CSV table of C-alpha atoms and ligand atoms in Angstrom, one decimal:
chain,number,residue,atom,x,y,z
M,1,MET,CA,0.0,0.6,0.0
M,2,THR,CA,2.8,2.9,1.0
M,3,SER,CA,6.8,2.2,2.1
M,4,GLN,CA,5.7,4.1,5.5
M,5,SER,CA,7.1,3.0,8.2
M,6,ILE,CA,4.6,4.5,11.4
M,7,PHE,CA,1.0,4.4,10.7
M,8,PRO,CA,-0.1,7.0,13.3
M,9,GLU,CA,-4.3,6.8,15.1
M,10,SER,CA,-4.5,10.0,14.9
M,11,PRO,CA,-3.3,13.4,13.3
M,12,GLU,CA,-3.0,14.8,16.5
M,13,GLN,CA,-0.9,11.5,17.3
M,14,TRP,CA,1.3,12.8,14.1
M,15,LEU,CA,2.3,15.7,15.4
M,16,THR,CA,3.7,15.3,18.9
M,17,HIS,CA,6.7,14.1,16.3
M,18,GLU,CA,5.8,16.9,13.3
M,19,THR,CA,6.1,19.7,12.8
M,20,PRO,CA,5.3,20.3,8.8
M,21,ASP,CA,5.7,23.6,7.3
M,22,ASP,CA,3.6,22.1,3.7
M,23,PRO,CA,0.4,20.7,3.5
M,24,VAL,CA,0.0,17.6,4.5
M,25,TYR,CA,-2.5,14.8,3.7
M,26,PHE,CA,-3.9,11.9,6.0
M,27,PHE,CA,-5.6,8.7,4.5
M,28,TYR,CA,-8.0,6.8,6.1
M,29,PRO,CA,-8.1,3.5,4.5
M,30,ASP,CA,-11.0,2.3,7.0
M,31,ARG,CA,-13.2,4.6,6.3
M,32,LEU,CA,-12.6,4.0,2.0
M,33,ALA,CA,-13.8,0.3,3.4
M,34,ALA,CA,-16.6,1.6,5.5
M,35,THR,CA,-18.1,3.6,2.9
M,36,ALA,CA,-17.2,0.6,0.1
M,37,ALA,CA,-19.8,-2.0,1.9
M,38,ARG,CA,-22.0,0.6,3.5
M,39,PHE,CA,-22.7,1.6,-1.1
M,40,GLN,CA,-22.2,-2.7,-2.1
M,41,ALA,CA,-25.2,-3.0,1.1
M,42,GLY,CA,-27.4,-0.4,0.6
M,43,PHE,CA,-27.4,1.0,-3.2
M,44,PRO,CA,-29.7,-2.1,-5.3
M,45,GLY,CA,-27.2,-2.4,-8.3
M,46,LEU,CA,-23.5,-2.5,-9.1
M,47,VAL,CA,-21.4,0.4,-8.0
M,48,THR,CA,-18.7,1.1,-9.6
M,49,TYR,CA,-17.4,4.5,-8.6
M,50,ALA,CA,-15.9,7.9,-10.3
M,51,VAL,CA,-11.9,7.8,-10.9
M,52,LYS,CA,-12.1,11.5,-11.3
M,53,ALA,CA,-12.6,11.8,-7.8
M,54,ASN,CA,-9.8,11.1,-6.0
M,55,PRO,CA,-7.6,8.7,-8.7
M,56,GLU,CA,-4.6,8.0,-6.4
M,57,THR,CA,-3.9,3.8,-6.0
M,58,GLU,CA,-4.0,4.0,-2.6
M,59,VAL,CA,-7.5,4.6,-2.6
M,60,MET,CA,-8.5,2.2,-5.7
M,61,GLU,CA,-6.6,-0.9,-3.8
M,62,VAL,CA,-8.8,-0.4,-1.1
M,63,LEU,CA,-11.8,-0.2,-3.1
M,64,VAL,CA,-10.8,-3.1,-5.5
M,65,ALA,CA,-9.8,-4.8,-1.6
M,66,SER,CA,-13.7,-4.0,-0.9
M,67,GLY,CA,-15.3,-5.8,-3.8
M,68,LEU,CA,-15.7,-3.2,-7.0
M,69,THR,CA,-14.7,-4.5,-9.4
M,70,ALA,CA,-16.0,-1.9,-12.3
M,71,PHE,CA,-15.2,1.7,-12.4
M,72,ASP,CA,-16.2,5.0,-14.0
M,73,VAL,CA,-13.5,6.2,-16.3
M,74,ALA,CA,-14.2,9.6,-18.3
M,75,SER,CA,-9.6,9.3,-19.8
M,76,VAL,CA,-6.8,7.0,-21.1
M,77,GLN,CA,-5.1,7.9,-18.1
M,78,GLU,CA,-8.0,6.7,-15.8
M,79,MET,CA,-7.9,4.1,-18.0
M,80,ARG,CA,-4.9,3.4,-16.9
M,81,ALA,CA,-5.4,4.3,-13.7
M,82,ALA,CA,-7.9,1.2,-13.3
M,83,ARG,CA,-6.0,-1.2,-15.3
M,84,TRP,CA,-2.9,-0.4,-13.1
M,85,VAL,CA,-4.9,-1.5,-10.0
M,86,SER,CA,-7.2,-4.5,-10.5
M,87,PRO,CA,-6.3,-5.6,-14.4
M,88,LYS,CA,-9.4,-7.1,-15.0
M,89,SER,CA,-11.6,-5.1,-14.0
M,90,LYS,CA,-14.8,-4.0,-15.8
M,91,LEU,CA,-14.3,0.4,-17.3
M,92,ASN,CA,-17.3,2.2,-18.7
M,93,TYR,CA,-16.5,4.6,-20.7
M,94,HIS,CA,-18.5,7.8,-19.2
M,95,ASN,CA,-17.4,10.9,-20.9
M,96,PRO,CA,-20.1,11.5,-23.7
M,97,VAL,CA,-17.5,13.9,-26.1
M,98,ARG,CA,-14.8,11.7,-27.0
M,99,SER,CA,-11.8,12.1,-30.2
M,100,VAL,CA,-10.6,9.4,-32.6
M,101,SER,CA,-7.8,8.7,-30.7
M,102,GLU,CA,-9.1,8.5,-27.4
M,103,ILE,CA,-12.2,6.0,-28.8
M,104,GLU,CA,-8.8,4.0,-30.3
M,105,ALA,CA,-7.4,3.1,-26.8
M,106,ALA,CA,-10.6,2.4,-25.3
M,107,HIS,CA,-11.2,-0.3,-27.8
M,108,ALA,CA,-7.3,-1.8,-26.8
M,109,PHE,CA,-8.2,-1.8,-23.3
M,110,GLY,CA,-11.8,-3.5,-23.8
M,111,ILE,CA,-14.2,-1.1,-23.3
M,112,ALA,CA,-17.7,-3.0,-23.5
M,113,SER,CA,-19.9,0.4,-22.0
M,114,TRP,CA,-19.7,3.7,-23.6
M,115,SER,CA,-22.4,7.0,-23.1
M,116,ILE,CA,-22.9,9.1,-25.3
M,117,ASP,CA,-24.9,12.2,-25.8
M,118,ARG,CA,-25.6,13.4,-29.5
M,119,PRO,CA,-25.7,11.4,-32.5
M,120,SER,CA,-22.5,12.7,-34.2
M,121,GLU,CA,-20.3,11.2,-30.9
M,122,LEU,CA,-22.2,7.8,-31.4
M,123,GLU,CA,-21.4,8.1,-35.1
M,124,LYS,CA,-17.7,8.5,-33.9
M,125,ILE,CA,-17.6,5.5,-32.4
M,126,GLY,CA,-18.9,3.7,-35.4
M,127,ASP,CA,-19.7,-0.3,-34.4
M,128,VAL,CA,-21.2,-0.8,-31.7
M,129,SER,CA,-22.3,-4.0,-32.4
M,130,GLY,CA,-22.2,-6.4,-28.7
M,131,GLN,CA,-21.3,-2.7,-26.8
M,132,GLU,CA,-23.9,-1.4,-24.0
M,133,ILE,CA,-24.3,2.4,-25.1
M,134,SER,CA,-25.8,4.4,-23.0
M,135,VAL,CA,-27.4,7.4,-23.7
M,136,ARG,CA,-27.4,10.5,-21.0
M,137,LEU,CA,-29.6,12.0,-20.5
M,138,LYS,CA,-30.7,15.6,-19.1
M,139,LEU,CA,-33.1,17.4,-16.8
M,140,PRO,CA,-34.2,20.8,-15.7
M,141,VAL,CA,-33.4,19.0,-12.2
M,142,SER,CA,-32.1,21.2,-9.2
M,143,GLY,CA,-30.2,19.9,-6.2
M,144,GLY,CA,-26.9,19.7,-6.7
M,145,ILE,CA,-24.5,22.2,-6.0
M,146,TYR,CA,-23.4,22.1,-10.3
M,147,ASP,CA,-25.7,22.0,-12.7
M,148,PHE,CA,-24.4,19.2,-15.1
M,149,GLY,CA,-26.8,19.0,-17.6
M,150,GLU,CA,-24.9,22.2,-19.1
M,151,LYS,CA,-22.3,21.3,-20.5
M,152,PHE,CA,-23.7,17.3,-21.2
M,153,GLY,CA,-26.8,15.5,-21.8
M,154,ALA,CA,-29.7,15.0,-24.4
M,155,PRO,CA,-33.5,15.9,-23.9
M,156,PRO,CA,-35.6,13.2,-23.7
M,157,GLY,CA,-37.3,13.2,-27.0
M,158,LEU,CA,-33.2,12.9,-28.0
M,159,VAL,CA,-32.1,9.7,-25.7
M,160,SER,CA,-35.4,8.2,-27.9
M,161,HIS,CA,-34.2,9.3,-31.0
M,162,LEU,CA,-30.9,7.6,-30.3
M,163,LEU,CA,-32.2,5.0,-27.8
M,164,LYS,CA,-33.6,3.4,-31.4
M,165,GLU,CA,-30.1,3.6,-32.8
M,166,VAL,CA,-28.1,2.1,-31.2
M,167,VAL,CA,-30.4,-0.8,-30.8
M,168,ALA,CA,-30.6,-0.5,-34.8
M,169,ARG,CA,-26.7,-0.6,-34.8
M,170,GLY,CA,-26.7,-3.6,-32.6
M,171,GLY,CA,-26.2,-1.7,-29.9
M,172,THR,CA,-27.4,-2.9,-26.1
M,173,PRO,CA,-29.4,0.5,-24.7
M,174,SER,CA,-29.2,2.2,-22.2
M,175,ILE,CA,-29.7,5.1,-20.1
M,176,THR,CA,-27.2,6.9,-17.5
M,177,PHE,CA,-28.0,10.3,-15.8
M,178,HIS,CA,-26.1,12.4,-13.5
M,179,PRO,CA,-28.0,14.9,-11.2
M,180,GLY,CA,-25.6,17.5,-10.1
M,181,THR,CA,-22.6,16.9,-7.3
M,182,GLN,CA,-23.2,16.7,-3.7
M,183,CYS,CA,-27.0,16.4,-4.5
M,184,HIS,CA,-28.4,15.8,-1.5
M,185,ASP,CA,-32.5,15.9,-2.4
M,186,PRO,CA,-33.5,12.3,-2.8
M,187,ASP,CA,-36.4,13.3,-5.5
M,188,ALA,CA,-33.3,14.5,-7.6
M,189,TRP,CA,-33.1,10.6,-8.4
M,190,ALA,CA,-36.3,9.9,-8.5
M,191,ARG,CA,-37.7,12.1,-11.5
M,192,TYR,CA,-34.1,11.7,-13.5
M,193,ILE,CA,-35.2,7.6,-13.9
M,194,ALA,CA,-39.8,8.9,-14.1
M,195,ALA,CA,-37.9,10.6,-17.3
M,196,ALA,CA,-35.8,7.3,-18.7
M,197,ALA,CA,-38.5,5.3,-18.3
M,198,LYS,CA,-40.6,7.5,-20.1
M,199,ALA,CA,-37.6,7.6,-23.1
M,200,ALA,CA,-37.4,4.4,-23.2
M,201,LYS,CA,-40.7,3.2,-23.6
M,202,GLY,CA,-41.6,6.3,-25.9
M,203,ALA,CA,-38.3,5.1,-28.3
M,204,GLY,CA,-40.6,0.5,-27.6
M,205,VAL,CA,-36.9,0.1,-25.6
M,206,ARG,CA,-36.2,-1.6,-23.0
M,207,LEU,CA,-32.8,-1.3,-21.2
M,208,GLY,CA,-29.9,-3.1,-20.9
M,209,ARG,CA,-29.2,-1.0,-17.5
M,210,LEU,CA,-29.9,2.1,-16.1
M,211,ASN,CA,-26.7,4.2,-14.3
M,212,VAL,CA,-28.2,6.9,-11.8
M,213,GLY,CA,-24.7,8.7,-11.9
M,214,GLY,CA,-22.9,10.0,-9.1
M,215,GLY,CA,-23.7,13.3,-7.2
M,216,PHE,CA,-24.4,11.6,-2.9
M,217,PRO,CA,-23.6,13.3,-1.4
M,218,ALA,CA,-20.9,13.9,0.8
M,219,GLN,CA,-21.0,15.4,5.0
M,220,ARG,CA,-21.5,18.9,5.4
M,221,GLY,CA,-22.9,20.9,7.4
M,222,ALA,CA,-25.3,19.3,10.4
M,223,HIS,CA,-27.5,17.1,9.2
M,224,PRO,CA,-26.3,13.2,8.8
M,225,VAL,CA,-25.4,12.0,4.9
M,226,GLN,CA,-28.7,10.2,4.0
M,227,LEU,CA,-27.5,7.8,1.5
M,228,GLU,CA,-29.8,4.6,2.6
M,229,VAL,CA,-33.1,7.0,2.2
M,230,ILE,CA,-31.1,7.7,-1.6
M,231,PHE,CA,-30.7,4.1,-2.2
M,232,ASP,CA,-34.7,3.4,-1.7
M,233,THR,CA,-35.6,6.5,-3.4
M,234,ILE,CA,-34.0,4.8,-6.1
M,235,ALA,CA,-35.5,1.2,-5.9
M,236,LYS,CA,-38.7,2.6,-5.4
M,237,ALA,CA,-38.1,5.4,-8.6
M,238,VAL,CA,-37.2,2.1,-10.8
M,239,LYS,CA,-40.1,0.1,-9.3
M,240,ASP,CA,-43.0,2.7,-9.8
M,241,SER,CA,-42.3,3.7,-13.2
M,242,PHE,CA,-40.4,0.5,-14.6
M,243,GLY,CA,-42.5,-2.1,-13.3
M,244,VAL,CA,-41.6,-5.9,-14.3
M,245,ASP,CA,-39.2,-4.4,-17.2
M,246,ALA,CA,-36.7,-2.4,-15.2
M,247,PRO,CA,-33.4,-2.3,-15.8
M,248,ASP,CA,-30.0,-2.9,-13.9
M,249,LEU,CA,-29.7,-0.4,-11.9
M,250,VAL,CA,-25.4,0.6,-11.8
M,251,CYS,CA,-24.4,3.6,-9.4
M,252,GLU,CA,-20.9,6.0,-10.2
M,253,PRO,CA,-20.4,7.4,-7.4
M,254,GLY,CA,-17.2,9.4,-7.0
M,255,ARG,CA,-17.5,12.5,-4.1
M,256,ALA,CA,-19.4,10.5,-1.8
M,257,MET,CA,-16.9,7.3,-1.7
M,258,VAL,CA,-14.1,8.8,-1.2
M,259,ALA,CA,-14.8,12.1,0.4
M,260,ASP,CA,-14.2,11.0,4.2
M,261,ALA,CA,-11.2,8.8,3.8
M,262,TYR,CA,-8.9,12.1,3.5
M,263,ASP,CA,-8.0,14.8,6.0
M,264,LEU,CA,-5.9,17.7,5.3
M,265,LEU,CA,-3.6,19.3,7.3
M,266,VAL,CA,-2.6,22.9,6.4
M,267,ARG,CA,-0.2,25.0,8.5
M,268,ILE,CA,-1.1,29.0,9.3
M,269,LYS,CA,1.9,31.2,7.6
M,270,ALA,CA,1.7,34.1,8.8
M,271,LEU,CA,-1.7,36.3,11.1
M,272,SER,CA,-1.8,39.8,10.5
M,273,ASP,CA,-5.1,42.7,11.0
M,274,GLY,CA,-7.7,39.1,11.1
M,275,GLN,CA,-5.8,38.0,7.9
M,276,ILE,CA,-4.7,34.4,7.8
M,277,TYR,CA,-2.3,33.7,5.2
M,278,LEU,CA,-2.2,29.1,4.6
M,279,ASN,CA,0.4,27.8,3.4
M,280,ASP,CA,-2.3,26.2,0.7
M,281,GLY,CA,-4.9,27.6,-1.5
M,282,ILE,CA,-7.7,27.1,-3.9
M,283,TYR,CA,-4.5,26.2,-6.2
M,284,GLY,CA,-4.2,23.5,-4.0
M,285,GLY,CA,-5.7,20.6,-1.8
M,286,LEU,CA,-8.5,23.6,-1.1
M,287,ALA,CA,-9.5,24.2,-4.9
M,288,GLU,CA,-13.4,23.3,-4.7
M,289,TRP,CA,-14.2,26.2,-1.4
M,290,ARG,CA,-15.8,28.6,-3.2
M,291,ASP,CA,-18.2,25.6,-3.4
M,292,ILE,CA,-18.6,23.8,-1.7
M,293,ALA,CA,-16.5,24.8,1.5
M,294,ALA,CA,-15.8,22.7,4.6
M,295,SER,CA,-16.2,25.9,6.7
M,296,ASP,CA,-17.9,23.2,9.3
M,297,ARG,CA,-15.1,20.5,9.6
M,298,ILE,CA,-11.8,21.9,10.3
M,299,THR,CA,-10.1,21.6,14.2
M,300,LEU,CA,-8.2,24.4,14.8
M,301,LEU,CA,-4.6,22.7,16.3
M,302,THR,CA,-1.7,24.1,18.2
M,303,PRO,CA,1.9,22.7,15.9
M,304,GLN,CA,2.3,20.5,19.1
M,305,GLY,CA,-1.5,18.9,17.9
M,306,THR,CA,-3.3,20.2,20.8
M,307,ARG,CA,-6.9,21.2,20.3
M,308,ARG,CA,-7.9,25.2,20.4
M,309,THR,CA,-11.1,25.4,21.0
M,310,GLY,CA,-13.1,29.1,22.7
M,311,PRO,CA,-14.9,31.7,21.4
M,312,THR,CA,-14.1,32.7,18.0
M,313,ALA,CA,-13.0,35.0,15.6
M,314,SER,CA,-13.7,36.1,12.2
M,315,TYR,CA,-11.4,35.5,9.8
M,316,ARG,CA,-10.0,36.4,6.3
M,317,VAL,CA,-8.1,33.3,4.3
M,318,PHE,CA,-5.7,33.8,2.1
M,319,GLY,CA,-4.1,31.0,0.0
M,320,PRO,CA,0.9,31.0,-0.3
M,321,THR,CA,0.6,31.9,-4.2
M,322,CYS,CA,1.5,35.2,-5.4
M,323,ASP,CA,-2.7,35.3,-6.9
M,324,SER,CA,-5.1,37.8,-5.2
M,325,ILE,CA,-7.8,35.3,-6.2
M,326,ASP,CA,-6.1,32.6,-3.5
M,327,GLN,CA,-8.4,33.3,-1.2
M,328,LEU,CA,-11.8,31.9,0.5
M,329,ASN,CA,-14.8,33.7,-0.2
M,330,GLU,CA,-16.0,33.5,3.3
M,331,PRO,CA,-14.2,34.7,6.6
M,332,LEU,CA,-14.1,31.3,8.7
M,333,GLU,CA,-15.4,31.6,12.4
M,334,LEU,CA,-11.9,30.3,14.3
M,335,PRO,CA,-10.8,30.1,18.3
M,336,ALA,CA,-9.4,34.1,18.9
M,337,THR,CA,-6.5,31.9,20.3
M,338,LEU,CA,-4.5,31.1,17.1
M,339,SER,CA,-1.9,31.8,16.4
M,340,GLU,CA,0.5,31.8,14.1
M,341,GLY,CA,2.3,28.0,13.4
M,342,ASP,CA,-0.9,26.8,14.3
M,343,TYR,CA,-2.9,24.2,12.2
M,344,LEU,CA,-5.7,24.0,10.5
M,345,LEU,CA,-7.2,19.9,10.3
M,346,ILE,CA,-9.7,19.4,7.9
M,347,GLU,CA,-12.0,16.9,7.1
M,348,GLY,CA,-13.7,15.5,3.9
M,349,CYS,CA,-11.0,16.3,1.8
M,350,GLY,CA,-10.7,13.7,-0.4
M,351,ALA,CA,-13.0,14.0,-3.2
M,352,TYR,CA,-11.8,16.7,-6.4
M,353,SER,CA,-9.3,18.4,-3.8
M,354,HIS,CA,-5.5,15.6,-4.7
M,355,ALA,CA,-7.4,15.3,-8.2
M,356,LEU,CA,-7.6,18.5,-8.5
M,357,LYS,CA,-3.8,21.0,-7.2
M,358,THR,CA,-2.1,21.7,-9.2
M,359,GLY,CA,1.4,22.9,-8.5
M,360,PHE,CA,0.7,26.2,-8.8
M,361,ASN,CA,3.6,29.3,-7.9
M,362,GLY,CA,5.4,26.1,-6.5
M,363,TYR,CA,2.1,25.2,-3.5
M,364,GLY,CA,0.0,22.8,-3.0
M,365,PRO,CA,0.1,19.0,-1.4
M,366,THR,CA,2.2,16.2,-2.0
M,367,ARG,CA,2.5,14.3,0.7
M,368,VAL,CA,-0.4,11.8,2.2
M,369,ILE,CA,-0.1,9.9,5.7
M,370,THR,CA,-1.4,6.6,5.3
M,371,MET,CA,-3.2,6.4,9.3
M,372,ARG,CA,-3.4,2.9,10.7
M,373,PRO,CA,-5.9,0.5,9.9
M,374,ARG,CA,-7.5,-1.6,12.1
M,375,SER,CA,-6.2,-4.7,10.4
M,376,MET,CA,-2.9,-3.1,12.2
M,377,GLY,CA,-3.7,-3.3,15.7
M,378,PRO,CA,-3.1,-0.9,18.3
M,379,THR,CA,0.4,1.6,17.9
M,380,ARG,CA,3.0,-0.6,19.4
M,381,VAL,CA,5.7,1.3,21.4
M,382,ASP,CA,7.8,0.2,19.0
M,383,ASP,CA,6.2,2.1,15.9
M,384,ARG,CA,6.2,5.1,17.2
M,385,ALA,CA,8.5,7.9,16.1
M,386,PRO,CA,11.7,9.1,17.8
T,1,LIG,C1,-20.5,10.5,-16.1
T,1,LIG,C2,-19.6,11.0,-14.3
T,1,LIG,N1,-20.0,10.1,-13.0
T,1,LIG,C3,-19.5,10.0,-11.7
T,1,LIG,C4,-19.2,11.3,-11.6
T,1,LIG,C5,-19.2,11.4,-10.2
T,1,LIG,O1,-19.8,12.4,-10.0
T,1,LIG,P1,-20.1,12.3,-8.0
T,1,LIG,O2,-18.4,12.9,-7.7
T,1,LIG,O3,-21.0,13.4,-7.9
T,1,LIG,O4,-20.5,11.3,-6.8
T,1,LIG,C6,-19.3,12.2,-12.9
T,1,LIG,C7,-18.6,13.7,-11.9
T,1,LIG,O5,-17.8,14.5,-12.3
T,1,LIG,C8,-19.4,12.4,-13.8
T,1,LIG,O6,-18.7,13.3,-14.6
């Protein structure tokens, strides 16, 4: 898994013997395995993983060990990342737009499941006999943080047309959709499922599979994430909308699968006049912050790893680069005892953080510390750092 020799039990414990000046990720294999188990126990179909959320080998290894056998890939590099860890894994190539050379590479990887959202991309794939072609449906449905229908997806009428084309060409017709990332509204899935059933019926086509996307939410705010409510809503909507023609279901979570598997530790490198300058920012591990902040998941730690608590103050937060847009869009409420050299431990940074960091200006987290999995047992005396 890693060449690390010491596996700490907590970031606080790790800080008793390290004082990093660069940002650091903590990776929790047990948390990831638990989330994979939660999806597999609750989702009424095949669970795949959207590699884009975090393509690191350590993530893929835990998912494969947890029994995942299929991945949603959007690029040739993601195909490589998946097959590197799991040579026999099934890959669903669910980026609806591709170049001719990407299609050739996908064939070389043995891709047998593709998504499309327009006639020209179906044409480009060429011979689809024996291939699953999932037509991507888009609806004006809110619930996610971004509107995923803005870039990809076909309206229901075009979906029906494309399904018929797929059948005429000898392909297996399926539908896929994505309700938008960090979607808390189970009803968004229900509306998509009803529209998918209508589009299939309109085309006179029986779907091979229905892929209900990613979009599942990760923990943000006080309320626990209700994944099981979403799973149950999906099962009921499929039964109500498709009846005896119910297709096999697939999901491809990215964010909800991996978000909790990493924490990010960033350091306060300067403090003045109610402003703090961190050693990481929007070009690094906090790339998503302006859209999906984790303000409620921050713990302030001293350089020795003890928690600071007590009355808070409001701080404007800047990242380390020379770019003035490298700042958080809202001030953070942090304990007023905050000092230069302290750390912010930010939970839930496993998705779209490591994957989006740029290295701009020479900054950005590069170090990942794997936390002690339960299978290793408690820390032994000789495990402790000097
Ligand atoms: C086709 C597809 N599937 C799955 C995902 C994963 O979405 P999420 O991270 O919201 O679960 C994405 C994200 O962009 C996507 O484009």
